[in-house]
Amino acid sequence: MPYTHAFLDSAACDLPLGKIVCVGRNYAAHARELGNAVPETPILFMKPATAAVPLVGGFAIPAGRGECHHEAELTVLIGRTLRHASEAECHAAIAGIGLGLDLTLRDVQNELKKKGHPWEVAKAFDGAAPLSAFLRPDGIALDDLRFTLTVNGALRQSGHSADMITPVLPLLAYISTIFTLAPGDVVMTGTPEGVAALQPGDVLALEMRGLRVESAVA
Ligand code: ZN
């Protein structure tokens, strides 16, 4: 099924699908679990629009490429152009809040990191960004969002936006000093600890207040 942006309230979303900007190591406990230093400025990377697939229902992971890890993340749908934007402008530009997986070929990424090579092969492949529909941002406290991922009924990841090293609005503002954020772009805000390999047949549930998405690995 091809991906298009959608709102959970089922009103049509006319925002085109743009780039997906991601941040690495935005939760200190996750940086530590992979043996990484906690960064002083956000570590940014991107996935192309072709990485997006619907999260709901199920998605595929690459075969024969080593471990493919789930990274459950809060996602932000951008509704207005942001370039060198203030935090207030960033807040006003948020069209939706959702959940997604920053799928990561961890063995491939570790090899790339060892060689000092870019990460795209490990993180930007087709299908690397299963995304949920979006909640309207009205009334959502960006600094008070808890979200969870269960796999086969067991809690794997539990994050809270208050634990982000760079919170949502400063993160969007920082990104906008480097990459213009356009309507339809998505920002993935980093993953809390608990990343692990997915297996075909795994049953997943991602949840935050007002949003629950059931999915599975094909
Ligand atoms: Zn991530």
PDB file of C-alpha atoms and ligand atoms in Angstrom:
ATOM      1  CA  MET A   1       0.000   0.000   0.000  1.00  0.00           C
ATOM      2  CA  PRO A   2       1.564   3.361  -0.960  1.00  0.00           C
ATOM      3  CA  TYR A   3       1.970   5.871   1.829  1.00  0.00           C
ATOM      4  CA  THR A   4       0.109   9.187   1.973  1.00  0.00           C
ATOM      5  CA  HIS A   5      -0.210  11.473   4.980  1.00  0.00           C
ATOM      6  CA  ALA A   6      -3.443  11.022   6.918  1.00  0.00           C
ATOM      7  CA  PHE A   7      -5.072  12.448  10.011  1.00  0.00           C
ATOM      8  CA  LEU A   8      -6.545  10.115  12.590  1.00  0.00           C
ATOM      9  CA  ASP A   9      -9.825  12.052  12.531  1.00  0.00           C
ATOM     10  CA  SER A  10     -10.115  10.929   8.889  1.00  0.00           C
ATOM     11  CA  ALA A  11     -10.429  14.418   7.463  1.00  0.00           C
ATOM     12  CA  ALA A  12      -8.467  14.588   4.239  1.00  0.00           C
ATOM     13  CA  CYS A  13      -4.816  15.627   4.467  1.00  0.00           C
ATOM     14  CA  ASP A  14      -3.667  17.518   1.399  1.00  0.00           C
ATOM     15  CA  LEU A  15      -0.032  17.833   2.501  1.00  0.00           C
ATOM     16  CA  PRO A  16       2.330  16.141   0.053  1.00  0.00           C
ATOM     17  CA  LEU A  17       4.848  13.627   1.348  1.00  0.00           C
ATOM     18  CA  GLY A  18       8.234  15.302   1.637  1.00  0.00           C
ATOM     19  CA  LYS A  19      11.546  14.429   3.218  1.00  0.00           C
ATOM     20  CA  ILE A  20      11.876  12.850   6.644  1.00  0.00           C
ATOM     21  CA  VAL A  21      14.399  14.513   8.937  1.00  0.00           C
ATOM     22  CA  CYS A  22      15.622  12.379  11.830  1.00  0.00           C
ATOM     23  CA  VAL A  23      17.693  13.011  14.938  1.00  0.00           C
ATOM     24  CA  GLY A  24      20.121  10.515  16.410  1.00  0.00           C
ATOM     25  CA  ARG A  25      20.743  10.066  20.132  1.00  0.00           C
ATOM     26  CA  ASN A  26      18.083  12.470  21.401  1.00  0.00           C
ATOM     27  CA  TYR A  27      17.602  10.427  24.586  1.00  0.00           C
ATOM     28  CA  ALA A  28      20.649   9.984  26.802  1.00  0.00           C
ATOM     29  CA  ALA A  29      19.754   6.445  27.911  1.00  0.00           C
ATOM     30  CA  HIS A  30      19.518   5.294  24.274  1.00  0.00           C
ATOM     31  CA  ALA A  31      22.874   6.864  23.396  1.00  0.00           C
ATOM     32  CA  ARG A  32      24.403   4.914  26.294  1.00  0.00           C
ATOM     33  CA  GLU A  33      22.787   1.576  25.350  1.00  0.00           C
ATOM     34  CA  LEU A  34      24.598   1.690  21.979  1.00  0.00           C
ATOM     35  CA  GLY A  35      27.855   2.838  23.580  1.00  0.00           C
ATOM     36  CA  ASN A  36      27.646   6.308  22.036  1.00  0.00           C
ATOM     37  CA  ALA A  37      28.564   9.643  23.566  1.00  0.00           C
ATOM     38  CA  VAL A  38      25.674  12.022  24.314  1.00  0.00           C
ATOM     39  CA  PRO A  39      25.971  14.705  21.604  1.00  0.00           C
ATOM     40  CA  GLU A  40      26.178  18.457  22.279  1.00  0.00           C
ATOM     41  CA  THR A  41      24.287  19.393  19.120  1.00  0.00           C
ATOM     42  CA  PRO A  42      21.600  17.250  17.471  1.00  0.00           C
ATOM     43  CA  ILE A  43      22.874  14.568  15.094  1.00  0.00           C
ATOM     44  CA  LEU A  44      20.710  14.939  11.982  1.00  0.00           C
ATOM     45  CA  PHE A  45      20.147  12.573   9.090  1.00  0.00           C
ATOM     46  CA  MET A  46      17.397  12.132   6.546  1.00  0.00           C
ATOM     47  CA  LYS A  47      15.240   9.509   4.953  1.00  0.00           C
ATOM     48  CA  PRO A  48      13.789  10.192   1.495  1.00  0.00           C
ATOM     49  CA  ALA A  49      10.028  10.197   0.876  1.00  0.00           C
ATOM     50  CA  THR A  50      10.427   6.730  -0.640  1.00  0.00           C
ATOM     51  CA  ALA A  51      11.260   5.370   2.836  1.00  0.00           C
ATOM     52  CA  ALA A  52       7.737   6.087   4.142  1.00  0.00           C
ATOM     53  CA  VAL A  53       5.217   3.256   4.381  1.00  0.00           C
ATOM     54  CA  PRO A  54       2.021   2.943   6.424  1.00  0.00           C
ATOM     55  CA  LEU A  55       2.653   1.625   9.938  1.00  0.00           C
ATOM     56  CA  VAL A  56      -0.897   0.444  10.514  1.00  0.00           C
ATOM     57  CA  GLY A  57      -1.525  -3.163   9.567  1.00  0.00           C
ATOM     58  CA  GLY A  58       2.030  -4.236   8.814  1.00  0.00           C
ATOM     59  CA  PHE A  59       5.292  -3.591   7.040  1.00  0.00           C
ATOM     60  CA  ALA A  60       8.234  -5.536   5.650  1.00  0.00           C
ATOM     61  CA  ILE A  61      11.846  -5.536   6.792  1.00  0.00           C
ATOM     62  CA  PRO A  62      14.840  -6.260   4.524  1.00  0.00           C
ATOM     63  CA  ALA A  63      15.917  -9.899   4.439  1.00  0.00           C
ATOM     64  CA  GLY A  64      19.514 -11.054   4.584  1.00  0.00           C
ATOM     65  CA  ARG A  65      20.956  -7.722   5.740  1.00  0.00           C
ATOM     66  CA  GLY A  66      21.531  -8.543   9.414  1.00  0.00           C
ATOM     67  CA  GLU A  67      19.496  -7.221  12.347  1.00  0.00           C
ATOM     68  CA  CYS A  68      16.747  -4.687  11.621  1.00  0.00           C
ATOM     69  CA  HIS A  69      16.019  -2.723  14.810  1.00  0.00           C
ATOM     70  CA  HIS A  70      12.846  -0.905  15.783  1.00  0.00           C
ATOM     71  CA  GLU A  71      13.289   2.665  16.967  1.00  0.00           C
ATOM     72  CA  ALA A  72       9.900   3.934  18.147  1.00  0.00           C
ATOM     73  CA  GLU A  73       9.699   7.712  17.827  1.00  0.00           C
ATOM     74  CA  LEU A  74       7.339  10.648  18.121  1.00  0.00           C
ATOM     75  CA  THR A  75       6.798  12.164  14.692  1.00  0.00           C
ATOM     76  CA  VAL A  76       5.929  15.720  13.717  1.00  0.00           C
ATOM     77  CA  LEU A  77       4.137  16.598  10.475  1.00  0.00           C
ATOM     78  CA  ILE A  78       5.143  20.012   9.163  1.00  0.00           C
ATOM     79  CA  GLY A  79       2.386  22.237   7.771  1.00  0.00           C
ATOM     80  CA  ARG A  80       4.228  25.439   6.863  1.00  0.00           C
ATOM     81  CA  THR A  81       7.640  26.350   5.493  1.00  0.00           C
ATOM     82  CA  LEU A  82      10.264  26.814   8.222  1.00  0.00           C
ATOM     83  CA  ARG A  83      13.611  28.429   7.499  1.00  0.00           C
ATOM     84  CA  HIS A  84      15.680  29.933  10.340  1.00  0.00           C
ATOM     85  CA  ALA A  85      12.432  29.828  12.296  1.00  0.00           C
ATOM     86  CA  SER A  86      11.759  30.801  15.916  1.00  0.00           C
ATOM     87  CA  GLU A  87      10.320  28.232  18.323  1.00  0.00           C
ATOM     88  CA  ALA A  88       6.976  30.069  18.149  1.00  0.00           C
ATOM     89  CA  GLU A  89       6.980  29.834  14.360  1.00  0.00           C
ATOM     90  CA  CYS A  90       7.846  26.144  14.619  1.00  0.00           C
ATOM     91  CA  HIS A  91       4.982  25.572  17.040  1.00  0.00           C
ATOM     92  CA  ALA A  92       2.528  27.267  14.679  1.00  0.00           C
ATOM     93  CA  ALA A  93       3.802  25.161  11.774  1.00  0.00           C
ATOM     94  CA  ILE A  94       3.058  21.767  13.362  1.00  0.00           C
ATOM     95  CA  ALA A  95       0.205  20.134  11.456  1.00  0.00           C
ATOM     96  CA  GLY A  96       0.194  16.812  13.263  1.00  0.00           C
ATOM     97  CA  ILE A  97       1.786  14.599  15.920  1.00  0.00           C
ATOM     98  CA  GLY A  98       2.150  10.869  15.371  1.00  0.00           C
ATOM     99  CA  LEU A  99       4.276   7.807  15.930  1.00  0.00           C
ATOM    100  CA  GLY A 100       6.688   6.015  13.670  1.00  0.00           C
ATOM    101  CA  LEU A 101       9.546   3.573  13.465  1.00  0.00           C
ATOM    102  CA  ASP A 102      13.024   4.643  12.405  1.00  0.00           C
ATOM    103  CA  LEU A 103      13.926   1.174  11.103  1.00  0.00           C
ATOM    104  CA  THR A 104      17.671   0.643  11.267  1.00  0.00           C
ATOM    105  CA  LEU A 105      19.809  -2.116   9.798  1.00  0.00           C
ATOM    106  CA  ARG A 106      21.987  -2.197  12.914  1.00  0.00           C
ATOM    107  CA  ASP A 107      24.707  -4.550  11.665  1.00  0.00           C
ATOM    108  CA  VAL A 108      25.048  -2.527   8.457  1.00  0.00           C
ATOM    109  CA  GLN A 109      25.066   0.739  10.441  1.00  0.00           C
ATOM    110  CA  ASN A 110      27.787  -0.544  12.778  1.00  0.00           C
ATOM    111  CA  GLU A 111      29.971  -1.429   9.771  1.00  0.00           C
ATOM    112  CA  LEU A 112      29.346   2.010   8.225  1.00  0.00           C
ATOM    113  CA  LYS A 113      30.140   3.775  11.512  1.00  0.00           C
ATOM    114  CA  LYS A 114      33.391   1.818  11.862  1.00  0.00           C
ATOM    115  CA  LYS A 115      34.457   2.998   8.423  1.00  0.00           C
ATOM    116  CA  GLY A 116      33.236   6.562   8.979  1.00  0.00           C
ATOM    117  CA  HIS A 117      30.761   6.205   6.117  1.00  0.00           C
ATOM    118  CA  PRO A 118      27.285   7.767   5.834  1.00  0.00           C
ATOM    119  CA  TRP A 119      24.306   5.894   7.318  1.00  0.00           C
ATOM    120  CA  GLU A 120      21.777   6.023   4.468  1.00  0.00           C
ATOM    121  CA  VAL A 121      22.140   2.376   3.442  1.00  0.00           C
ATOM    122  CA  ALA A 122      21.237   1.392   7.020  1.00  0.00           C
ATOM    123  CA  LYS A 123      18.440   3.912   7.610  1.00  0.00           C
ATOM    124  CA  ALA A 124      17.039   5.368   4.379  1.00  0.00           C
ATOM    125  CA  PHE A 125      16.132   2.244   2.396  1.00  0.00           C
ATOM    126  CA  ASP A 126      12.658   1.707   0.920  1.00  0.00           C
ATOM    127  CA  GLY A 127      10.248   1.041   3.790  1.00  0.00           C
ATOM    128  CA  ALA A 128      12.609   2.345   6.499  1.00  0.00           C
ATOM    129  CA  ALA A 129       9.993   4.722   7.918  1.00  0.00           C
ATOM    130  CA  PRO A 130       6.646   3.132   8.855  1.00  0.00           C
ATOM    131  CA  LEU A 131       4.487   6.113   9.910  1.00  0.00           C
ATOM    132  CA  SER A 132       1.140   6.372  11.706  1.00  0.00           C
ATOM    133  CA  ALA A 133      -1.687   8.761  10.922  1.00  0.00           C
ATOM    134  CA  PHE A 134      -1.369  12.075  12.754  1.00  0.00           C
ATOM    135  CA  LEU A 135      -3.258  13.629  15.640  1.00  0.00           C
ATOM    136  CA  ARG A 136      -4.124  17.307  15.340  1.00  0.00           C
ATOM    137  CA  PRO A 137      -1.658  19.262  17.502  1.00  0.00           C
ATOM    138  CA  ASP A 138      -4.298  21.391  19.217  1.00  0.00           C
ATOM    139  CA  GLY A 139      -4.181  20.875  22.966  1.00  0.00           C
ATOM    140  CA  ILE A 140      -1.218  18.477  22.831  1.00  0.00           C
ATOM    141  CA  ALA A 141       1.504  19.393  25.335  1.00  0.00           C
ATOM    142  CA  LEU A 142       4.685  18.708  23.382  1.00  0.00           C
ATOM    143  CA  ASP A 143       6.749  18.374  26.553  1.00  0.00           C
ATOM    144  CA  ASP A 144       4.368  15.872  28.182  1.00  0.00           C
ATOM    145  CA  LEU A 145       3.983  13.044  25.680  1.00  0.00           C
ATOM    146  CA  ARG A 146       4.500   9.453  26.762  1.00  0.00           C
ATOM    147  CA  PHE A 147       4.659   6.771  24.092  1.00  0.00           C
ATOM    148  CA  THR A 148       5.244   3.036  24.130  1.00  0.00           C
ATOM    149  CA  LEU A 149       6.061   0.169  21.812  1.00  0.00           C
ATOM    150  CA  THR A 150       5.108  -3.390  22.629  1.00  0.00           C
ATOM    151  CA  VAL A 151       6.321  -6.351  20.593  1.00  0.00           C
ATOM    152  CA  ASN A 152       4.363  -9.606  20.934  1.00  0.00           C
ATOM    153  CA  GLY A 153       2.683  -8.131  23.994  1.00  0.00           C
ATOM    154  CA  ALA A 154       5.912  -7.268  25.853  1.00  0.00           C
ATOM    155  CA  LEU A 155       6.904  -3.672  26.527  1.00  0.00           C
ATOM    156  CA  ARG A 156      10.053  -2.885  24.516  1.00  0.00           C
ATOM    157  CA  GLN A 157      10.276   0.909  24.499  1.00  0.00           C
ATOM    158  CA  SER A 158       8.725   3.578  26.686  1.00  0.00           C
ATOM    159  CA  GLY A 159       9.629   7.186  26.037  1.00  0.00           C
ATOM    160  CA  HIS A 160       8.611  10.585  27.322  1.00  0.00           C
ATOM    161  CA  SER A 161       9.156  13.791  25.409  1.00  0.00           C
ATOM    162  CA  ALA A 162      10.398  15.493  28.583  1.00  0.00           C
ATOM    163  CA  ASP A 163      13.463  13.217  28.396  1.00  0.00           C
ATOM    164  CA  MET A 164      14.536  14.504  24.984  1.00  0.00           C
ATOM    165  CA  ILE A 165      17.982  16.108  25.028  1.00  0.00           C
ATOM    166  CA  THR A 166      16.742  18.614  22.441  1.00  0.00           C
ATOM    167  CA  PRO A 167      12.958  19.047  22.853  1.00  0.00           C
ATOM    168  CA  VAL A 168      10.595  19.288  19.888  1.00  0.00           C
ATOM    169  CA  LEU A 169      10.494  23.064  19.371  1.00  0.00           C
ATOM    170  CA  PRO A 170      14.246  23.761  19.744  1.00  0.00           C
ATOM    171  CA  LEU A 171      14.835  20.709  17.547  1.00  0.00           C
ATOM    172  CA  LEU A 172      12.597  22.039  14.762  1.00  0.00           C
ATOM    173  CA  ALA A 173      14.194  25.479  15.078  1.00  0.00           C
ATOM    174  CA  TYR A 174      17.681  23.985  14.839  1.00  0.00           C
ATOM    175  CA  ILE A 175      16.762  21.807  11.857  1.00  0.00           C
ATOM    176  CA  SER A 176      15.338  24.877  10.094  1.00  0.00           C
ATOM    177  CA  THR A 177      18.738  26.595  10.256  1.00  0.00           C
ATOM    178  CA  ILE A 178      20.175  23.791   8.109  1.00  0.00           C
ATOM    179  CA  PHE A 179      17.367  22.265   6.048  1.00  0.00           C
ATOM    180  CA  THR A 180      14.292  24.254   5.042  1.00  0.00           C
ATOM    181  CA  LEU A 181      11.315  22.313   6.388  1.00  0.00           C
ATOM    182  CA  ALA A 182       8.502  22.281   3.832  1.00  0.00           C
ATOM    183  CA  PRO A 183       4.806  21.464   4.182  1.00  0.00           C
ATOM    184  CA  GLY A 184       4.508  17.671   4.212  1.00  0.00           C
ATOM    185  CA  ASP A 185       7.959  17.024   5.657  1.00  0.00           C
ATOM    186  CA  VAL A 186       8.122  14.789   8.731  1.00  0.00           C
ATOM    187  CA  VAL A 187      10.537  15.082  11.652  1.00  0.00           C
ATOM    188  CA  MET A 188      11.327  11.930  13.643  1.00  0.00           C
ATOM    189  CA  THR A 189      12.421  13.090  17.082  1.00  0.00           C
ATOM    190  CA  GLY A 190      14.679  10.275  18.258  1.00  0.00           C
ATOM    191  CA  THR A 191      14.206   7.013  20.098  1.00  0.00           C
ATOM    192  CA  PRO A 192      14.327   6.131  23.799  1.00  0.00           C
ATOM    193  CA  GLU A 193      16.218   3.078  25.062  1.00  0.00           C
ATOM    194  CA  GLY A 194      15.071  -0.454  24.329  1.00  0.00           C
ATOM    195  CA  VAL A 195      15.877  -0.796  20.629  1.00  0.00           C
ATOM    196  CA  ALA A 196      16.100  -4.403  19.470  1.00  0.00           C
ATOM    197  CA  ALA A 197      15.857  -6.615  16.410  1.00  0.00           C
ATOM    198  CA  LEU A 198      12.535  -7.303  14.720  1.00  0.00           C
ATOM    199  CA  GLN A 199      11.602 -10.714  13.340  1.00  0.00           C
ATOM    200  CA  PRO A 200       9.094 -11.646  10.638  1.00  0.00           C
ATOM    201  CA  GLY A 201       5.770 -12.353  12.347  1.00  0.00           C
ATOM    202  CA  ASP A 202       6.335  -9.964  15.259  1.00  0.00           C
ATOM    203  CA  VAL A 203       3.150  -8.195  16.343  1.00  0.00           C
ATOM    204  CA  LEU A 204       3.608  -4.551  17.349  1.00  0.00           C
ATOM    205  CA  ALA A 205       1.536  -1.906  19.074  1.00  0.00           C
ATOM    206  CA  LEU A 206       2.601   1.741  19.263  1.00  0.00           C
ATOM    207  CA  GLU A 207       0.666   3.923  21.602  1.00  0.00           C
ATOM    208  CA  MET A 208       0.403   7.432  22.953  1.00  0.00           C
ATOM    209  CA  ARG A 209      -2.521   9.355  24.428  1.00  0.00           C
ATOM    210  CA  GLY A 210      -5.224   9.417  21.768  1.00  0.00           C
ATOM    211  CA  LEU A 211      -3.432   7.128  19.324  1.00  0.00           C
ATOM    212  CA  ARG A 212      -2.925   3.366  19.200  1.00  0.00           C
ATOM    213  CA  VAL A 213      -1.539   1.656  16.107  1.00  0.00           C
ATOM    214  CA  GLU A 214      -1.390  -2.101  15.676  1.00  0.00           C
ATOM    215  CA  SER A 215       1.101  -3.433  13.197  1.00  0.00           C
ATOM    216  CA  ALA A 216       3.125  -6.507  12.348  1.00  0.00           C
ATOM    217  CA  VAL A 217       6.301  -7.487  10.562  1.00  0.00           C
ATOM    218  CA  ALA A 218       5.419  -9.247   7.302  1.00  0.00           C
TER     219      ALA A 218
HETATM  220 ZN    ZN B   1      16.058   6.984  15.391  1.00  0.00          ZN
END
